[in-house]
PDB file of N, CA and C in Angstrom:
ATOM      1  N   MET A  12     -11.644 163.781 168.505  1.00 55.00           N
ATOM      2  CA  MET A  12     -10.260 164.173 168.706  1.00 55.00           C
ATOM      3  C   MET A  12      -9.590 163.153 169.629  1.00 55.00           C
ATOM      4  N   ASP A  13      -8.377 162.760 169.272  1.00 83.00           N
ATOM      5  CA  ASP A  13      -7.625 161.823 170.094  1.00 83.00           C
ATOM      6  C   ASP A  13      -6.822 162.609 171.120  1.00 83.00           C
ATOM      7  N   LEU A  14      -7.289 162.627 172.353  1.00 88.00           N
ATOM      8  CA  LEU A  14      -6.627 163.417 173.391  1.00 88.00           C
ATOM      9  C   LEU A  14      -5.246 162.893 173.735  1.00 88.00           C
ATOM     10  N   LEU A  15      -4.991 161.608 173.505  1.00 86.00           N
ATOM     11  CA  LEU A  15      -3.685 161.057 173.853  1.00 86.00           C
ATOM     12  C   LEU A  15      -2.562 161.759 173.099  1.00 86.00           C
ATOM     13  N   LEU A  16      -2.846 162.284 171.934  1.00 86.00           N
ATOM     14  CA  LEU A  16      -1.832 162.957 171.127  1.00 86.00           C
ATOM     15  C   LEU A  16      -1.938 164.474 171.200  1.00 86.00           C
ATOM     16  N   SER A  17      -2.834 164.974 172.016  1.00 88.00           N
ATOM     17  CA  SER A  17      -3.086 166.410 172.094  1.00 88.00           C
ATOM     18  C   SER A  17      -2.107 167.109 173.031  1.00 88.00           C
ATOM     19  N   PRO A  18      -1.841 168.394 172.770  1.00 86.00           N
ATOM     20  CA  PRO A  18      -1.005 169.175 173.692  1.00 86.00           C
ATOM     21  C   PRO A  18      -1.798 169.512 174.967  1.00 86.00           C
ATOM     22  N   TRP A  19      -1.053 169.920 175.995  1.00 83.00           N
ATOM     23  CA  TRP A  19      -1.675 170.214 177.285  1.00 83.00           C
ATOM     24  C   TRP A  19      -2.837 171.198 177.197  1.00 83.00           C
ATOM     25  N   PRO A  20      -2.729 172.299 176.445  1.00 87.00           N
ATOM     26  CA  PRO A  20      -3.876 173.238 176.404  1.00 87.00           C
ATOM     27  C   PRO A  20      -5.157 172.593 175.868  1.00 87.00           C
ATOM     28  N   ASP A  21      -5.025 171.699 174.902  1.00 90.00           N
ATOM     29  CA  ASP A  21      -6.209 171.014 174.372  1.00 90.00           C
ATOM     30  C   ASP A  21      -6.792 170.053 175.397  1.00 90.00           C
ATOM     31  N   ILE A  22      -5.937 169.407 176.153  1.00 88.00           N
ATOM     32  CA  ILE A  22      -6.411 168.505 177.205  1.00 88.00           C
ATOM     33  C   ILE A  22      -7.139 169.301 178.284  1.00 88.00           C
ATOM     34  N   ALA A  23      -6.584 170.451 178.651  1.00 89.00           N
ATOM     35  CA  ALA A  23      -7.225 171.302 179.657  1.00 89.00           C
ATOM     36  C   ALA A  23      -8.580 171.804 179.168  1.00 89.00           C
ATOM     37  N   ALA A  24      -8.665 172.189 177.903  1.00 91.00           N
ATOM     38  CA  ALA A  24      -9.941 172.647 177.345  1.00 91.00           C
ATOM     39  C   ALA A  24     -10.961 171.521 177.324  1.00 91.00           C
ATOM     40  N   ALA A  25     -10.517 170.323 176.972  1.00 92.00           N
ATOM     41  CA  ALA A  25     -11.418 169.167 176.965  1.00 92.00           C
ATOM     42  C   ALA A  25     -11.912 168.871 178.378  1.00 92.00           C
ATOM     43  N   ALA A  26     -11.035 169.034 179.350  1.00 90.00           N
ATOM     44  CA  ALA A  26     -11.429 168.808 180.753  1.00 90.00           C
ATOM     45  C   ALA A  26     -12.486 169.826 181.181  1.00 90.00           C
ATOM     46  N   ALA A  27     -12.280 171.088 180.832  1.00 91.00           N
ATOM     47  CA  ALA A  27     -13.249 172.125 181.193  1.00 91.00           C
ATOM     48  C   ALA A  27     -14.600 171.853 180.542  1.00 91.00           C
ATOM     49  N   ASN A  28     -14.578 171.470 179.272  1.00 93.00           N
ATOM     50  CA  ASN A  28     -15.829 171.174 178.571  1.00 93.00           C
ATOM     51  C   ASN A  28     -16.531 169.969 179.183  1.00 93.00           C
ATOM     52  N   ALA A  29     -15.772 168.945 179.539  1.00 93.00           N
ATOM     53  CA  ALA A  29     -16.357 167.740 180.127  1.00 93.00           C
ATOM     54  C   ALA A  29     -16.982 168.039 181.479  1.00 93.00           C
ATOM     55  N   ILE A  30     -16.313 168.869 182.253  1.00 91.00           N
ATOM     56  CA  ILE A  30     -16.846 169.226 183.571  1.00 91.00           C
ATOM     57  C   ILE A  30     -18.129 170.030 183.416  1.00 91.00           C
ATOM     58  N   GLN A  31     -18.126 171.002 182.512  1.00 94.00           N
ATOM     59  CA  GLN A  31     -19.328 171.815 182.300  1.00 94.00           C
ATOM     60  C   GLN A  31     -20.502 170.980 181.803  1.00 94.00           C
ATOM     61  N   ALA A  32     -20.205 169.978 180.965  1.00 96.00           N
ATOM     62  CA  ALA A  32     -21.257 169.131 180.412  1.00 96.00           C
ATOM     63  C   ALA A  32     -21.588 167.947 181.316  1.00 96.00           C
ATOM     64  N   ASN A  33     -20.822 167.800 182.411  1.00 94.00           N
ATOM     65  CA  ASN A  33     -20.996 166.669 183.311  1.00 94.00           C
ATOM     66  C   ASN A  33     -20.917 165.344 182.537  1.00 94.00           C
ATOM     67  N   ASP A  34     -19.919 165.271 181.650  1.00 95.00           N
ATOM     68  CA  ASP A  34     -19.745 164.122 180.759  1.00 95.00           C
ATOM     69  C   ASP A  34     -18.660 163.207 181.325  1.00 95.00           C
ATOM     70  N   ILE A  35     -19.084 162.135 181.977  1.00 94.00           N
ATOM     71  CA  ILE A  35     -18.159 161.222 182.644  1.00 94.00           C
ATOM     72  C   ILE A  35     -17.229 160.538 181.642  1.00 94.00           C
ATOM     73  N   GLU A  36     -17.756 160.138 180.502  1.00 94.00           N
ATOM     74  CA  GLU A  36     -16.910 159.470 179.504  1.00 94.00           C
ATOM     75  C   GLU A  36     -15.821 160.399 178.996  1.00 94.00           C
ATOM     76  N   ALA A  37     -16.153 161.667 178.786  1.00 94.00           N
ATOM     77  CA  ALA A  37     -15.151 162.641 178.341  1.00 94.00           C
ATOM     78  C   ALA A  37     -14.111 162.862 179.436  1.00 94.00           C
ATOM     79  N   LEU A  38     -14.544 162.864 180.692  1.00 92.00           N
ATOM     80  CA  LEU A  38     -13.593 163.000 181.800  1.00 92.00           C
ATOM     81  C   LEU A  38     -12.651 161.808 181.875  1.00 92.00           C
ATOM     82  N   ARG A  39     -13.160 160.624 181.571  1.00 93.00           N
ATOM     83  CA  ARG A  39     -12.294 159.435 181.545  1.00 93.00           C
ATOM     84  C   ARG A  39     -11.251 159.560 180.439  1.00 93.00           C
ATOM     85  N   ALA A  40     -11.650 160.109 179.295  1.00 93.00           N
ATOM     86  CA  ALA A  40     -10.704 160.324 178.196  1.00 93.00           C
ATOM     87  C   ALA A  40      -9.643 161.347 178.595  1.00 93.00           C
ATOM     88  N   VAL A  41     -10.048 162.381 179.313  1.00 92.00           N
ATOM     89  CA  VAL A  41      -9.100 163.387 179.800  1.00 92.00           C
ATOM     90  C   VAL A  41      -8.130 162.737 180.786  1.00 92.00           C
ATOM     91  N   ASP A  42      -8.659 161.936 181.693  1.00 91.00           N
ATOM     92  CA  ASP A  42      -7.822 161.244 182.678  1.00 91.00           C
ATOM     93  C   ASP A  42      -6.783 160.370 181.983  1.00 91.00           C
ATOM     94  N   ALA A  43      -7.202 159.628 180.979  1.00 92.00           N
ATOM     95  CA  ALA A  43      -6.271 158.778 180.235  1.00 92.00           C
ATOM     96  C   ALA A  43      -5.207 159.613 179.531  1.00 92.00           C
ATOM     97  N   ALA A  44      -5.603 160.734 178.959  1.00 91.00           N
ATOM     98  CA  ALA A  44      -4.650 161.596 178.255  1.00 91.00           C
ATOM     99  C   ALA A  44      -3.627 162.195 179.223  1.00 91.00           C
ATOM    100  N   VAL A  45      -4.095 162.621 180.382  1.00 88.00           N
ATOM    101  CA  VAL A  45      -3.181 163.196 181.379  1.00 88.00           C
ATOM    102  C   VAL A  45      -2.174 162.146 181.833  1.00 88.00           C
ATOM    103  N   HIS A  46      -2.657 160.951 182.151  1.00 89.00           N
ATOM    104  CA  HIS A  46      -1.742 159.893 182.574  1.00 89.00           C
ATOM    105  C   HIS A  46      -0.743 159.551 181.472  1.00 89.00           C
ATOM    106  N   HIS A  47      -1.233 159.457 180.252  1.00 88.00           N
ATOM    107  CA  HIS A  47      -0.360 159.148 179.121  1.00 88.00           C
ATOM    108  C   HIS A  47       0.749 160.198 178.982  1.00 88.00           C
ATOM    109  N   ARG A  48       0.372 161.463 179.024  1.00 85.00           N
ATOM    110  CA  ARG A  48       1.353 162.545 178.874  1.00 85.00           C
ATOM    111  C   ARG A  48       2.336 162.559 180.045  1.00 85.00           C
ATOM    112  N   LEU A  49       1.820 162.404 181.258  1.00 82.00           N
ATOM    113  CA  LEU A  49       2.694 162.431 182.431  1.00 82.00           C
ATOM    114  C   LEU A  49       3.699 161.289 182.405  1.00 82.00           C
ATOM    115  N   PHE A  50       3.231 160.087 182.124  1.00 84.00           N
ATOM    116  CA  PHE A  50       4.156 158.953 182.115  1.00 84.00           C
ATOM    117  C   PHE A  50       5.179 159.079 180.986  1.00 84.00           C
ATOM    118  N   ASN A  51       4.778 159.616 179.848  1.00 83.00           N
ATOM    119  CA  ASN A  51       5.744 159.843 178.767  1.00 83.00           C
ATOM    120  C   ASN A  51       6.804 160.848 179.185  1.00 83.00           C
ATOM    121  N   GLN A  52       6.385 161.913 179.874  1.00 79.00           N
ATOM    122  CA  GLN A  52       7.348 162.913 180.322  1.00 79.00           C
ATOM    123  C   GLN A  52       8.278 162.343 181.389  1.00 79.00           C
ATOM    124  N   ILE A  53       7.735 161.559 182.286  1.00 79.00           N
ATOM    125  CA  ILE A  53       8.565 160.952 183.333  1.00 79.00           C
ATOM    126  C   ILE A  53       9.568 159.986 182.710  1.00 79.00           C
ATOM    127  N   ASP A  54       9.110 159.157 181.789  1.00 81.00           N
ATOM    128  CA  ASP A  54       9.994 158.190 181.135  1.00 81.00           C
ATOM    129  C   ASP A  54      11.106 158.873 180.346  1.00 81.00           C
ATOM    130  N   ALA A  55      10.818 160.030 179.778  1.00 81.00           N
ATOM    131  CA  ALA A  55      11.804 160.729 178.949  1.00 81.00           C
ATOM    132  C   ALA A  55      12.825 161.507 179.776  1.00 81.00           C
ATOM    133  N   GLY A  56      12.555 161.695 181.051  1.00 77.00           N
ATOM    134  CA  GLY A  56      13.433 162.518 181.880  1.00 77.00           C
ATOM    135  C   GLY A  56      14.613 161.752 182.450  1.00 77.00           C
ATOM    136  N   ASP A  57      15.576 162.516 182.914  1.00 83.00           N
ATOM    137  CA  ASP A  57      16.720 161.917 183.591  1.00 83.00           C
ATOM    138  C   ASP A  57      16.368 161.726 185.076  1.00 83.00           C
ATOM    139  N   PRO A  58      17.215 161.063 185.852  1.00 85.00           N
ATOM    140  CA  PRO A  58      16.881 160.818 187.260  1.00 85.00           C
ATOM    141  C   PRO A  58      16.588 162.106 188.037  1.00 85.00           C
ATOM    142  N   HIS A  59      17.328 163.176 187.775  1.00 85.00           N
ATOM    143  CA  HIS A  59      17.075 164.436 188.483  1.00 85.00           C
ATOM    144  C   HIS A  59      15.683 164.965 188.145  1.00 85.00           C
ATOM    145  N   THR A  60      15.316 164.909 186.863  1.00 81.00           N
ATOM    146  CA  THR A  60      14.005 165.397 186.434  1.00 81.00           C
ATOM    147  C   THR A  60      12.892 164.595 187.092  1.00 81.00           C
ATOM    148  N   ARG A  61      13.042 163.281 187.157  1.00 80.00           N
ATOM    149  CA  ARG A  61      12.022 162.441 187.786  1.00 80.00           C
ATOM    150  C   ARG A  61      11.921 162.735 189.283  1.00 80.00           C
ATOM    151  N   HIS A  62      13.050 162.942 189.931  1.00 83.00           N
ATOM    152  CA  HIS A  62      13.038 163.259 191.357  1.00 83.00           C
ATOM    153  C   HIS A  62      12.338 164.601 191.592  1.00 83.00           C
ATOM    154  N   GLN A  63      12.655 165.591 190.767  1.00 83.00           N
ATOM    155  CA  GLN A  63      12.017 166.907 190.916  1.00 83.00           C
ATOM    156  C   GLN A  63      10.520 166.812 190.659  1.00 83.00           C
ATOM    157  N   PHE A  64      10.130 166.007 189.690  1.00 80.00           N
ATOM    158  CA  PHE A  64       8.705 165.813 189.414  1.00 80.00           C
ATOM    159  C   PHE A  64       8.004 165.238 190.646  1.00 80.00           C
ATOM    160  N   ALA A  65       8.607 164.233 191.267  1.00 80.00           N
ATOM    161  CA  ALA A  65       8.011 163.628 192.462  1.00 80.00           C
ATOM    162  C   ALA A  65       7.881 164.665 193.575  1.00 80.00           C
ATOM    163  N   LEU A  66       8.888 165.500 193.752  1.00 83.00           N
ATOM    164  CA  LEU A  66       8.813 166.551 194.771  1.00 83.00           C
ATOM    165  C   LEU A  66       7.711 167.557 194.450  1.00 83.00           C
ATOM    166  N   ASP A  67       7.609 167.940 193.182  1.00 81.00           N
ATOM    167  CA  ASP A  67       6.571 168.890 192.772  1.00 81.00           C
ATOM    168  C   ASP A  67       5.179 168.323 192.997  1.00 81.00           C
ATOM    169  N   MET A  68       4.983 167.048 192.688  1.00 77.00           N
ATOM    170  CA  MET A  68       3.676 166.419 192.902  1.00 77.00           C
ATOM    171  C   MET A  68       3.353 166.347 194.390  1.00 77.00           C
ATOM    172  N   GLY A  69       4.365 166.069 195.203  1.00 79.00           N
ATOM    173  CA  GLY A  69       4.152 166.064 196.649  1.00 79.00           C
ATOM    174  C   GLY A  69       3.736 167.427 197.155  1.00 79.00           C
ATOM    175  N   ASP A  70       4.398 168.469 196.665  1.00 77.00           N
ATOM    176  CA  ASP A  70       4.034 169.836 197.055  1.00 77.00           C
ATOM    177  C   ASP A  70       2.608 170.163 196.622  1.00 77.00           C
ATOM    178  N   LEU A  71       2.247 169.729 195.414  1.00 70.00           N
ATOM    179  CA  LEU A  71       0.903 170.005 194.895  1.00 70.00           C
ATOM    180  C   LEU A  71      -0.140 169.319 195.760  1.00 70.00           C
ATOM    181  N   THR A  72       0.052 168.046 196.072  1.00 72.00           N
ATOM    182  CA  THR A  72      -0.966 167.328 196.843  1.00 72.00           C
ATOM    183  C   THR A  72      -1.053 167.847 198.277  1.00 72.00           C
ATOM    184  N   GLU A  73       0.057 168.317 198.827  1.00 74.00           N
ATOM    185  CA  GLU A  73      -0.001 168.874 200.182  1.00 74.00           C
ATOM    186  C   GLU A  73      -0.702 170.223 200.223  1.00 74.00           C
ATOM    187  N   SER A  74      -0.727 170.941 199.095  1.00 69.00           N
ATOM    188  CA  SER A  74      -1.346 172.247 199.068  1.00 69.00           C
ATOM    189  C   SER A  74      -2.844 172.189 198.785  1.00 69.00           C
ATOM    190  N   LEU A  75      -3.341 171.024 198.401  1.00 60.00           N
ATOM    191  CA  LEU A  75      -4.763 170.897 198.100  1.00 60.00           C
ATOM    192  C   LEU A  75      -5.594 170.871 199.377  1.00 60.00           C
ATOM    193  N   PRO A  76      -6.805 171.419 199.325  1.00 68.00           N
ATOM    194  CA  PRO A  76      -7.650 171.362 200.526  1.00 68.00           C
ATOM    195  C   PRO A  76      -8.104 169.923 200.782  1.00 68.00           C
ATOM    196  N   PRO A  77      -8.335 169.587 202.036  1.00 65.00           N
ATOM    197  CA  PRO A  77      -8.796 168.225 202.354  1.00 65.00           C
ATOM    198  C   PRO A  77     -10.168 167.983 201.748  1.00 65.00           C
ATOM    199  N   ARG A  78     -10.439 166.717 201.450  1.00 58.00           N
ATOM    200  CA  ARG A  78     -11.754 166.362 200.882  1.00 58.00           C
ATOM    201  C   ARG A  78     -12.783 166.249 201.958  1.00 58.00           C
TER     202      ARG A  78
END
């Protein structure tokens, strides 16, 4: 399956399967698909949408527990 063209639920399912199987190559494919989808969405948005996305990502990273 080509994850680059897959919808978000399929990418999430592939990520869960890769994590359960400890499959690094599958995780790399998931990573590429997520980046591809995110950059396409950012490129398609207007300046307000891109600004809101940046704020949302900042909120998400601040809410994550420290490593």
